[in-house]
Amino acid sequence: MTTLDQVESTHFDTVVIGFGKAGKTLAMGLANAGRSVALIEESPAMYGGTCINIGCVPTKTLLHDADLHSAVAPGSATGPDDYSSAMARKKALRKKMNAANLAMVEKPGAVVIDGRAEFVGERRIKVTAGTDELEVTGENVIINTGATPRVPTIDGLPENPVEDPRVLFSTELIDRDALPRRMAVLGAGFIGLELANMYAKFGSEVTVLNGKDRLVPHEDSEASEAIEEVLTQNGVRFLFGTSLTSVDAPQSTEAPLTLNLDVDGEAQALEVDALLISIGRVPRTEGLGLEAAGVESGPRGIVVDDFLRTSAKNVWAVGDVNGGPQFTFVSYDDHRIVKDQLLAGKGESGRSLANRGPVPNCTFLTPPFARVGLSEKDARQKAESEGWDVAVARAKVADIAVMPRPKAVAEARGYLQVVVDRKTEQILGATLFCIDAQEVINTVTLAMKLQLPYTALRDAIYTHPSTTEGFNGLLQQI
């Protein structure tokens, strides 16, 4: 890392704001190509970006240990003891990866500058670190500042609710040394469900407050029912049609919170030791000075075209800040789009959002829930306009005889679903709620990208026993 007084040059070929996946990968690639690069990062604790510090890696590390030592499994050890050891392992891994990411970028041609970045003109950036300031400029600028939790106003709590140590966003929760005995989760999005599942398996009494009448209402009803059933088995309690009206927060932070709820019009009170707020994340643009740079932003974040170009010349926005899907792997693909312009010289003939292809996603529940393409509901809604003859193959994991792996590892819950167009035999989408779903969904995504017929998956030879071979049986339905 470099402090402001150590910066030797203030003009660079490319300035990257934020140490996220796309930005750091571009910084490394540009430096390796002989370009001068400055990567500005506000916090040393975020070297490497959200994923390795407060997102994917630490949460999946904790989930692994929660599954391994599940407090809801017969004969398991006590939750707090398991949680303490898991937290120590998570922190050690984070520290190691944080340092490794800094070392990966700090190579000849690239400098990591500690400080807060703010545009003060066209590709002119003021960097502030304490009372010190420095202005840097770049021929190109890449904005990679990520996203931040959406902060609600809750009666009874400070304007910034996490000023009360009993109130947490995901970042604070997964860094908390003590396992909450009773925890409520405000919000039933996929991040909230992941954390509810994990902490229930560690032994917390977890209640999810959901304003809707079912989980994941944008998914097929089968998904909603299956996820609720599995998470309930994992120890999560759900309150549907519920809003949080106010919180009674005693002055002593050792005392529990009382959540005053409206549950389908009925007033209820819930006493908890911790409240997790998980109502979504918004692009992190506050304080960036976008107007001074001529960069347009909107409700979803910085406005970009198919090549991730902003409204300002030679300024790109990558990762969560540009309003696209908030996934690390999408951020990585964003870097490819910009790389084609800055290094490959392909201009508009290169990679773009328009030719990206299907993007999978996975929610790491127990078992994982993975999706790509269209749900059955969405496919049937589009069938007439697209001329599709929609067919759906769906089966419970426990009923797929040719797939013994889930039974062998004692996780045969969930289901597999593939949606196809009979006319063209093209795969329109898939939902995999099963063990290994985070891996198997990539096979479906590749088949869709290459426009392979569903029969290619049906008739393929897979290793045995594996979850992938479920396609041999499942797709016989069509």
Short mmCIF file of C-alpha atoms in Angstrom, two decimals:
data_model
loop_
_atom_site.label_atom_id
_atom_site.label_comp_id
_atom_site.label_asym_id
_atom_site.label_seq_id
_atom_site.Cartn_x
_atom_site.Cartn_y
_atom_site.Cartn_z
CA MET A 1 0.00 0.00 0.00
CA THR A 2 1.07 3.59 -0.57
CA THR A 3 0.32 6.63 1.54
CA LEU A 4 -0.34 9.96 -0.18
CA ASP A 5 3.11 11.35 0.55
CA GLN A 6 4.69 8.30 -1.08
CA VAL A 7 2.98 8.71 -4.48
CA GLU A 8 5.72 9.53 -6.98
CA SER A 9 3.55 10.38 -9.98
CA THR A 10 0.05 11.81 -10.02
CA HIS A 11 -0.88 11.03 -13.63
CA PHE A 12 -1.66 7.50 -14.73
CA ASP A 13 -2.84 5.68 -17.79
CA THR A 14 -5.72 4.26 -15.72
CA VAL A 15 -7.13 5.11 -12.30
CA VAL A 16 -9.29 2.45 -10.66
CA ILE A 17 -11.53 3.51 -7.77
CA GLY A 18 -12.27 0.55 -5.51
CA PHE A 19 -10.55 -2.80 -4.93
CA GLY A 20 -13.38 -5.06 -6.14
CA LYS A 21 -13.14 -8.07 -8.44
CA ALA A 22 -13.36 -6.25 -11.77
CA GLY A 23 -11.16 -3.34 -10.72
CA LYS A 24 -8.32 -5.34 -9.25
CA THR A 25 -8.29 -7.77 -12.21
CA LEU A 26 -8.16 -4.87 -14.67
CA ALA A 27 -5.42 -3.19 -12.64
CA MET A 28 -3.29 -6.33 -12.78
CA GLY A 29 -3.89 -6.88 -16.49
CA LEU A 30 -3.13 -3.29 -17.43
CA ALA A 31 0.03 -3.19 -15.33
CA ASN A 32 1.24 -6.45 -16.87
CA ALA A 33 0.72 -4.85 -20.29
CA GLY A 34 3.01 -1.97 -19.34
CA ARG A 35 0.36 0.58 -18.42
CA SER A 36 0.64 2.79 -15.34
CA VAL A 37 -2.22 2.13 -12.91
CA ALA A 38 -3.39 3.63 -9.62
CA LEU A 39 -5.89 1.65 -7.58
CA ILE A 40 -7.50 3.81 -4.88
CA GLU A 41 -9.01 2.01 -1.90
CA GLU A 42 -10.57 3.76 1.08
CA SER A 43 -10.04 0.94 3.59
CA PRO A 44 -7.12 -1.51 3.90
CA ALA A 45 -9.66 -3.91 5.38
CA MET A 46 -11.22 -4.11 1.90
CA TYR A 47 -8.13 -5.05 -0.14
CA GLY A 48 -9.55 -7.63 -2.53
CA GLY A 49 -13.10 -6.26 -2.42
CA THR A 50 -16.38 -7.35 -0.90
CA CYS A 51 -16.16 -11.02 -1.85
CA ILE A 52 -13.10 -12.05 0.11
CA ASN A 53 -13.58 -9.69 3.05
CA ILE A 54 -17.28 -9.40 3.90
CA GLY A 55 -19.14 -11.42 1.27
CA CYS A 56 -18.77 -14.73 -0.54
CA VAL A 57 -15.67 -16.23 1.02
CA PRO A 58 -16.27 -15.46 4.72
CA THR A 59 -19.96 -16.42 4.57
CA LYS A 60 -19.29 -19.69 2.77
CA THR A 61 -16.47 -20.46 5.19
CA LEU A 62 -18.87 -20.00 8.10
CA LEU A 63 -21.60 -22.01 6.33
CA HIS A 64 -19.20 -24.89 5.77
CA ASP A 65 -18.48 -25.04 9.49
CA ALA A 66 -22.16 -24.58 10.36
CA ASP A 67 -23.05 -27.54 8.16
CA LEU A 68 -20.15 -29.57 9.52
CA HIS A 69 -21.09 -28.98 13.14
CA SER A 70 -24.80 -28.29 12.75
CA ALA A 71 -26.35 -27.41 16.05
CA VAL A 72 -29.70 -28.76 14.86
CA ALA A 73 -28.24 -32.17 14.01
CA PRO A 74 -28.61 -34.99 16.55
CA GLY A 75 -25.61 -35.32 18.83
CA SER A 76 -23.93 -32.14 17.63
CA ALA A 77 -21.63 -30.05 19.79
CA THR A 78 -22.86 -26.81 21.35
CA GLY A 79 -23.52 -24.02 18.89
CA PRO A 80 -21.44 -21.28 20.57
CA ASP A 81 -18.31 -23.46 20.70
CA ASP A 82 -18.63 -24.37 17.03
CA TYR A 83 -19.33 -20.76 16.14
CA SER A 84 -16.24 -19.51 17.97
CA SER A 85 -13.92 -21.89 16.14
CA ALA A 86 -15.60 -21.13 12.81
CA MET A 87 -15.22 -17.39 13.39
CA ALA A 88 -11.50 -17.81 14.16
CA ARG A 89 -11.00 -19.80 10.94
CA LYS A 90 -12.95 -17.23 8.93
CA LYS A 91 -10.90 -14.34 10.27
CA ALA A 92 -7.61 -16.12 9.58
CA LEU A 93 -8.62 -16.89 6.00
CA ARG A 94 -9.80 -13.34 5.41
CA LYS A 95 -6.53 -11.89 6.70
CA LYS A 96 -4.52 -14.21 4.46
CA MET A 97 -6.56 -13.45 1.33
CA ASN A 98 -6.62 -9.71 2.04
CA ALA A 99 -2.82 -9.62 2.13
CA ALA A 100 -2.53 -11.88 -0.92
CA ASN A 101 -4.77 -9.59 -2.98
CA LEU A 102 -2.66 -6.56 -2.12
CA ALA A 103 0.47 -8.44 -3.16
CA MET A 104 -1.19 -9.49 -6.44
CA VAL A 105 -1.84 -5.89 -7.46
CA GLU A 106 1.30 -4.23 -6.13
CA LYS A 107 3.52 -5.17 -9.04
CA PRO A 108 5.64 -2.93 -11.31
CA GLY A 109 3.38 -0.40 -12.98
CA ALA A 110 0.61 -0.50 -10.38
CA VAL A 111 0.29 1.41 -7.12
CA VAL A 112 -2.37 0.94 -4.44
CA ILE A 113 -3.22 4.27 -2.80
CA ASP A 114 -4.97 4.35 0.55
CA GLY A 115 -7.62 7.05 0.68
CA ARG A 116 -11.12 8.19 -0.18
CA ALA A 117 -11.68 9.14 -3.83
CA GLU A 118 -13.84 12.01 -5.09
CA PHE A 119 -14.09 13.41 -8.60
CA VAL A 120 -13.27 17.10 -8.81
CA GLY A 121 -13.35 17.34 -12.60
CA GLU A 122 -13.07 15.36 -15.82
CA ARG A 123 -10.96 12.30 -14.88
CA ARG A 124 -9.53 14.34 -11.98
CA ILE A 125 -9.76 12.68 -8.59
CA LYS A 126 -9.04 14.05 -5.15
CA VAL A 127 -7.78 11.43 -2.71
CA THR A 128 -8.23 12.15 1.00
CA ALA A 129 -6.55 10.29 3.84
CA GLY A 130 -7.13 11.97 7.18
CA THR A 131 -5.97 15.56 6.79
CA ASP A 132 -3.83 14.76 3.74
CA GLU A 133 -5.04 15.33 0.18
CA LEU A 134 -3.68 14.50 -3.25
CA GLU A 135 -5.08 14.99 -6.75
CA VAL A 136 -4.50 12.32 -9.37
CA THR A 137 -5.54 12.18 -13.01
CA GLY A 138 -5.96 9.39 -15.53
CA GLU A 139 -6.39 8.91 -19.25
CA ASN A 140 -9.00 6.35 -18.23
CA VAL A 141 -10.98 5.93 -15.03
CA ILE A 142 -12.78 2.82 -13.81
CA ILE A 143 -15.36 3.17 -11.02
CA ASN A 144 -15.57 0.00 -8.96
CA THR A 145 -16.96 1.09 -5.60
CA GLY A 146 -19.48 -1.73 -5.11
CA ALA A 147 -22.66 -1.58 -3.05
CA THR A 148 -23.67 -0.87 0.52
CA PRO A 149 -26.61 -2.05 2.67
CA ARG A 150 -29.93 -0.29 2.27
CA VAL A 151 -30.60 1.55 5.53
CA PRO A 152 -34.22 1.79 6.72
CA THR A 153 -35.69 4.26 9.18
CA ILE A 154 -36.92 2.32 12.21
CA ASP A 155 -38.82 3.98 15.01
CA GLY A 156 -36.97 3.50 18.30
CA LEU A 157 -33.52 3.14 16.76
CA PRO A 158 -30.85 5.70 15.76
CA GLU A 159 -30.87 7.19 12.26
CA ASN A 160 -28.09 4.73 11.49
CA PRO A 161 -29.57 1.66 13.20
CA VAL A 162 -26.25 -0.18 13.60
CA GLU A 163 -25.10 2.46 16.08
CA ASP A 164 -26.95 0.16 18.46
CA PRO A 165 -24.68 -2.92 18.80
CA ARG A 166 -27.71 -5.20 18.93
CA VAL A 167 -28.61 -4.16 15.37
CA LEU A 168 -26.51 -5.54 12.55
CA PHE A 169 -26.04 -5.54 8.81
CA SER A 170 -24.47 -8.64 7.27
CA THR A 171 -20.95 -7.19 7.61
CA GLU A 172 -21.29 -6.72 11.37
CA LEU A 173 -23.06 -10.04 11.89
CA ILE A 174 -20.39 -12.22 10.29
CA ASP A 175 -17.70 -10.44 12.29
CA ARG A 176 -19.50 -10.81 15.62
CA ASP A 177 -17.60 -13.02 18.07
CA ALA A 178 -20.62 -14.06 20.14
CA LEU A 179 -23.36 -16.21 18.63
CA PRO A 180 -26.73 -14.46 19.08
CA ARG A 181 -29.05 -16.67 21.12
CA ARG A 182 -32.18 -15.17 19.52
CA MET A 183 -31.99 -13.30 16.23
CA ALA A 184 -34.59 -11.74 13.94
CA VAL A 185 -33.90 -11.15 10.26
CA LEU A 186 -35.67 -8.17 8.71
CA GLY A 187 -36.02 -9.06 5.05
CA ALA A 188 -36.37 -12.39 3.27
CA GLY A 189 -34.15 -11.82 0.25
CA PHE A 190 -31.51 -14.37 -0.60
CA ILE A 191 -28.80 -12.77 1.56
CA GLY A 192 -31.14 -12.77 4.54
CA LEU A 193 -32.12 -16.39 3.90
CA GLU A 194 -28.48 -17.47 3.61
CA LEU A 195 -27.62 -15.91 6.94
CA ALA A 196 -30.82 -17.16 8.61
CA ASN A 197 -30.00 -20.70 7.50
CA MET A 198 -26.38 -20.44 8.65
CA TYR A 199 -27.09 -19.00 12.09
CA ALA A 200 -29.94 -21.43 12.74
CA LYS A 201 -27.53 -24.27 12.02
CA PHE A 202 -25.03 -22.78 14.47
CA GLY A 203 -27.77 -22.87 17.10
CA SER A 204 -29.39 -19.42 17.12
CA GLU A 205 -33.17 -19.14 17.39
CA VAL A 206 -33.81 -17.37 14.08
CA THR A 207 -37.05 -15.67 13.03
CA VAL A 208 -37.38 -14.18 9.54
CA LEU A 209 -39.75 -11.23 9.19
CA ASN A 210 -41.19 -11.32 5.69
CA GLY A 211 -43.58 -8.68 4.40
CA LYS A 212 -44.78 -10.98 1.58
CA ASP A 213 -47.10 -13.96 1.85
CA ARG A 214 -44.43 -16.39 0.64
CA LEU A 215 -40.68 -16.63 0.15
CA VAL A 216 -38.97 -15.59 -3.11
CA PRO A 217 -42.24 -14.53 -4.80
CA HIS A 218 -40.42 -13.92 -8.10
CA GLU A 219 -39.70 -17.67 -8.31
CA ASP A 220 -42.10 -20.51 -9.11
CA SER A 221 -44.41 -21.50 -6.26
CA GLU A 222 -42.62 -24.86 -6.06
CA ALA A 223 -39.40 -23.03 -5.20
CA SER A 224 -41.09 -20.98 -2.49
CA GLU A 225 -42.63 -24.05 -0.88
CA ALA A 226 -39.47 -26.14 -1.09
CA ILE A 227 -37.22 -23.42 0.36
CA GLU A 228 -39.62 -22.76 3.23
CA GLU A 229 -39.88 -26.46 4.01
CA VAL A 230 -36.12 -27.01 4.02
CA LEU A 231 -35.24 -23.90 6.01
CA THR A 232 -37.93 -24.72 8.56
CA GLN A 233 -36.32 -28.15 8.93
CA ASN A 234 -32.99 -26.36 9.39
CA GLY A 235 -34.43 -24.46 12.35
CA VAL A 236 -35.63 -21.17 10.82
CA ARG A 237 -38.99 -19.71 11.84
CA PHE A 238 -40.95 -17.51 9.42
CA LEU A 239 -43.49 -14.76 10.02
CA PHE A 240 -45.25 -13.82 6.77
CA GLY A 241 -47.21 -10.65 6.05
CA THR A 242 -45.13 -8.97 8.73
CA SER A 243 -43.86 -5.42 9.13
CA LEU A 244 -41.62 -4.02 11.86
CA THR A 245 -43.44 -0.99 13.27
CA SER A 246 -41.01 0.00 16.03
CA VAL A 247 -38.31 -1.25 18.37
CA ASP A 248 -38.07 -0.91 22.13
CA ALA A 249 -34.33 -0.65 22.78
CA PRO A 250 -33.34 -0.47 26.46
CA GLN A 251 -30.40 1.80 27.21
CA SER A 252 -28.32 -1.12 28.41
CA THR A 253 -27.07 -2.87 25.30
CA GLU A 254 -26.88 -6.08 27.31
CA ALA A 255 -30.67 -6.11 27.45
CA PRO A 256 -32.70 -7.65 24.60
CA LEU A 257 -34.62 -5.70 21.98
CA THR A 258 -38.38 -5.89 21.74
CA LEU A 259 -39.60 -5.80 18.16
CA ASN A 260 -43.13 -4.49 17.74
CA LEU A 261 -44.66 -6.21 14.74
CA ASP A 262 -47.74 -6.04 12.58
CA VAL A 263 -48.45 -9.62 11.50
CA ASP A 264 -51.34 -9.63 9.04
CA GLY A 265 -52.95 -6.76 10.94
CA GLU A 266 -52.37 -8.24 14.38
CA ALA A 267 -49.93 -6.59 16.81
CA GLN A 268 -47.26 -8.91 18.16
CA ALA A 269 -44.05 -8.44 20.12
CA LEU A 270 -40.86 -10.43 19.63
CA GLU A 271 -37.92 -10.31 22.02
CA VAL A 272 -34.49 -10.86 20.45
CA ASP A 273 -30.83 -10.41 21.27
CA ALA A 274 -29.93 -9.28 17.75
CA LEU A 275 -31.72 -7.80 14.74
CA LEU A 276 -30.20 -8.39 11.32
CA ILE A 277 -31.28 -5.84 8.70
CA SER A 278 -31.16 -7.42 5.25
CA ILE A 279 -33.41 -5.47 2.89
CA GLY A 280 -31.06 -5.21 -0.05
CA ARG A 281 -27.94 -3.36 -1.14
CA VAL A 282 -27.64 -0.14 -3.13
CA PRO A 283 -24.79 1.08 -5.39
CA ARG A 284 -22.12 2.96 -3.43
CA THR A 285 -21.96 6.35 -5.12
CA GLU A 286 -22.40 8.80 -2.25
CA GLY A 287 -19.49 11.22 -1.98
CA LEU A 288 -17.94 10.19 -5.31
CA GLY A 289 -18.58 13.60 -6.92
CA LEU A 290 -20.08 12.05 -10.05
CA GLU A 291 -21.57 15.35 -11.24
CA ALA A 292 -18.11 16.94 -11.32
CA ALA A 293 -16.96 14.11 -13.57
CA GLY A 294 -19.99 14.29 -15.86
CA VAL A 295 -21.06 10.78 -14.86
CA GLU A 296 -24.81 10.18 -14.91
CA SER A 297 -26.40 8.03 -12.22
CA GLY A 298 -29.93 6.83 -11.55
CA PRO A 299 -31.94 4.85 -9.00
CA ARG A 300 -30.14 1.61 -9.93
CA GLY A 301 -26.64 3.10 -9.88
CA ILE A 302 -24.27 4.57 -12.44
CA VAL A 303 -25.79 4.53 -15.91
CA VAL A 304 -23.76 2.51 -18.42
CA ASP A 305 -24.18 1.27 -21.97
CA ASP A 306 -23.61 -2.31 -23.17
CA PHE A 307 -19.86 -1.73 -22.99
CA LEU A 308 -20.01 -0.39 -19.41
CA ARG A 309 -19.15 3.11 -20.62
CA THR A 310 -20.59 5.93 -18.54
CA SER A 311 -21.81 9.28 -19.85
CA ALA A 312 -18.28 10.69 -19.36
CA LYS A 313 -15.54 10.05 -21.91
CA ASN A 314 -13.09 7.28 -20.97
CA VAL A 315 -14.89 6.50 -17.71
CA TRP A 316 -16.32 3.03 -17.07
CA ALA A 317 -18.36 1.63 -14.16
CA VAL A 318 -17.95 -2.03 -13.25
CA GLY A 319 -19.33 -4.37 -10.60
CA ASP A 320 -22.23 -3.70 -8.23
CA VAL A 321 -22.09 0.07 -8.71
CA ASN A 322 -23.45 -0.06 -12.28
CA GLY A 323 -26.87 -1.47 -11.44
CA GLY A 324 -26.30 -4.97 -12.83
CA PRO A 325 -26.61 -8.26 -10.95
CA GLN A 326 -24.67 -7.96 -7.69
CA PHE A 327 -22.44 -11.01 -7.99
CA THR A 328 -18.66 -11.34 -7.90
CA PHE A 329 -18.65 -13.49 -11.02
CA VAL A 330 -20.60 -10.79 -12.89
CA SER A 331 -18.03 -8.25 -11.76
CA TYR A 332 -15.32 -10.54 -13.14
CA ASP A 333 -17.11 -10.66 -16.47
CA ASP A 334 -17.40 -6.86 -16.41
CA HIS A 335 -13.60 -6.74 -16.39
CA ARG A 336 -13.56 -8.76 -19.63
CA ILE A 337 -15.82 -6.22 -21.31
CA VAL A 338 -13.58 -3.29 -20.38
CA LYS A 339 -10.41 -5.26 -21.07
CA ASP A 340 -11.54 -5.84 -24.66
CA GLN A 341 -11.65 -2.07 -25.09
CA LEU A 342 -8.55 -1.00 -23.18
CA LEU A 343 -6.16 -3.85 -24.04
CA ALA A 344 -7.53 -5.82 -26.98
CA GLY A 345 -8.55 -2.78 -29.02
CA LYS A 346 -11.81 -4.44 -30.03
CA GLY A 347 -14.05 -1.46 -29.38
CA GLU A 348 -17.67 -2.36 -30.00
CA SER A 349 -16.75 -5.66 -31.68
CA GLY A 350 -15.69 -7.11 -28.34
CA ARG A 351 -17.48 -8.56 -25.38
CA SER A 352 -20.54 -6.66 -24.14
CA LEU A 353 -23.63 -7.02 -21.98
CA ALA A 354 -25.55 -7.86 -25.16
CA ASN A 355 -23.46 -10.96 -25.89
CA ARG A 356 -22.76 -11.99 -22.30
CA GLY A 357 -25.15 -14.92 -22.44
CA PRO A 358 -27.04 -16.59 -19.58
CA VAL A 359 -25.88 -15.70 -16.07
CA PRO A 360 -26.34 -18.31 -13.33
CA ASN A 361 -26.70 -17.59 -9.66
CA CYS A 362 -26.65 -19.59 -6.47
CA THR A 363 -27.94 -18.98 -2.98
CA PHE A 364 -25.94 -20.99 -0.48
CA LEU A 365 -28.64 -22.53 1.64
CA THR A 366 -28.41 -26.09 2.91
CA PRO A 367 -28.72 -27.49 0.26
CA PRO A 368 -27.85 -24.73 -2.28
CA PHE A 369 -30.48 -23.15 -4.51
CA ALA A 370 -29.20 -22.35 -8.02
CA ARG A 371 -30.90 -20.81 -11.04
CA VAL A 372 -30.18 -19.90 -14.64
CA GLY A 373 -32.44 -18.60 -17.38
CA LEU A 374 -36.22 -18.63 -17.07
CA SER A 375 -38.47 -20.12 -14.42
CA GLU A 376 -41.45 -22.14 -15.56
CA LYS A 377 -43.76 -19.21 -14.82
CA ASP A 378 -41.68 -16.78 -16.88
CA ALA A 379 -41.26 -19.22 -19.76
CA ARG A 380 -45.00 -19.86 -20.03
CA GLN A 381 -45.71 -16.13 -19.96
CA LYS A 382 -43.38 -15.63 -22.94
CA ALA A 383 -44.29 -18.82 -24.80
CA GLU A 384 -46.89 -17.34 -27.17
CA SER A 385 -44.82 -14.32 -28.20
CA GLU A 386 -41.68 -16.44 -28.68
CA GLY A 387 -43.42 -19.36 -30.35
CA TRP A 388 -42.23 -21.84 -27.73
CA ASP A 389 -43.76 -25.20 -26.88
CA VAL A 390 -42.76 -25.17 -23.22
CA ALA A 391 -42.02 -28.45 -21.47
CA VAL A 392 -40.91 -28.84 -17.87
CA ALA A 393 -39.01 -31.71 -16.30
CA ARG A 394 -39.23 -31.62 -12.51
CA ALA A 395 -38.50 -34.19 -9.84
CA LYS A 396 -37.71 -34.34 -6.16
CA VAL A 397 -34.10 -35.23 -5.50
CA ALA A 398 -35.16 -38.20 -3.36
CA ASP A 399 -37.16 -39.62 -6.30
CA ILE A 400 -34.37 -39.59 -8.91
CA ALA A 401 -33.20 -43.20 -8.86
CA VAL A 402 -30.17 -42.70 -11.13
CA MET A 403 -28.69 -40.12 -8.72
CA PRO A 404 -27.64 -41.87 -5.50
CA ARG A 405 -25.05 -39.30 -4.40
CA PRO A 406 -27.50 -37.12 -2.40
CA LYS A 407 -28.68 -40.18 -0.49
CA ALA A 408 -25.09 -41.31 0.13
CA VAL A 409 -24.16 -37.99 1.74
CA ALA A 410 -27.47 -37.75 3.64
CA GLU A 411 -28.78 -34.66 1.80
CA ALA A 412 -31.60 -35.81 -0.47
CA ARG A 413 -33.84 -32.79 -0.02
CA GLY A 414 -34.91 -30.37 -2.73
CA TYR A 415 -35.73 -30.80 -6.40
CA LEU A 416 -34.39 -30.40 -9.95
CA GLN A 417 -36.23 -28.58 -12.72
CA VAL A 418 -35.32 -27.91 -16.35
CA VAL A 419 -37.50 -25.85 -18.72
CA VAL A 420 -37.16 -26.41 -22.48
CA ASP A 421 -38.72 -25.54 -25.80
CA ARG A 422 -39.82 -28.81 -27.42
CA LYS A 423 -39.67 -27.31 -30.92
CA THR A 424 -35.99 -26.38 -30.88
CA GLU A 425 -34.94 -28.59 -27.93
CA GLN A 426 -33.25 -25.52 -26.46
CA ILE A 427 -32.93 -25.16 -22.70
CA LEU A 428 -34.80 -22.09 -21.47
CA GLY A 429 -33.86 -22.31 -17.82
CA ALA A 430 -33.15 -24.50 -14.84
CA THR A 431 -33.73 -24.51 -11.09
CA LEU A 432 -31.55 -26.80 -9.01
CA PHE A 433 -32.29 -26.99 -5.30
CA CYS A 434 -29.94 -29.77 -4.30
CA ILE A 435 -26.53 -30.68 -3.03
CA ASP A 436 -23.78 -29.55 -5.46
CA ALA A 437 -26.21 -27.15 -7.17
CA GLN A 438 -23.54 -24.41 -7.20
CA GLU A 439 -21.43 -26.64 -9.47
CA VAL A 440 -24.07 -28.41 -11.54
CA ILE A 441 -25.77 -25.15 -12.58
CA ASN A 442 -22.60 -24.24 -14.48
CA THR A 443 -23.05 -27.29 -16.71
CA VAL A 444 -26.54 -26.11 -17.64
CA THR A 445 -25.32 -22.55 -18.21
CA LEU A 446 -22.59 -23.74 -20.58
CA ALA A 447 -25.10 -25.87 -22.50
CA MET A 448 -27.36 -22.83 -22.86
CA LYS A 449 -24.47 -20.58 -23.92
CA LEU A 450 -23.46 -23.08 -26.62
CA GLN A 451 -27.13 -23.62 -27.59
CA LEU A 452 -26.90 -27.36 -27.04
CA PRO A 453 -30.20 -29.27 -27.07
CA TYR A 454 -31.46 -30.58 -23.75
CA THR A 455 -30.81 -34.07 -25.13
CA ALA A 456 -27.07 -33.38 -24.86
CA LEU A 457 -27.47 -33.23 -21.09
CA ARG A 458 -29.89 -36.14 -21.05
CA ASP A 459 -27.61 -38.47 -23.00
CA ALA A 460 -24.20 -37.42 -21.61
CA ILE A 461 -21.97 -39.79 -19.65
CA TYR A 462 -21.30 -38.51 -16.13
CA THR A 463 -19.15 -39.79 -13.30
CA HIS A 464 -20.91 -41.94 -10.72
CA PRO A 465 -22.09 -41.25 -8.15
CA SER A 466 -22.55 -37.57 -8.95
CA THR A 467 -25.34 -35.04 -8.85
CA THR A 468 -24.91 -34.19 -12.53
CA GLU A 469 -26.07 -37.64 -13.58
CA GLY A 470 -29.51 -36.67 -12.34
CA PHE A 471 -30.02 -35.20 -15.82
CA ASN A 472 -29.90 -38.75 -17.25
CA GLY A 473 -33.12 -39.51 -15.42
CA LEU A 474 -34.78 -36.13 -15.09
CA LEU A 475 -34.73 -35.23 -18.78
CA GLN A 476 -36.34 -38.54 -19.79
CA GLN A 477 -39.61 -36.84 -18.80
CA ILE A 478 -39.58 -34.64 -21.92
#
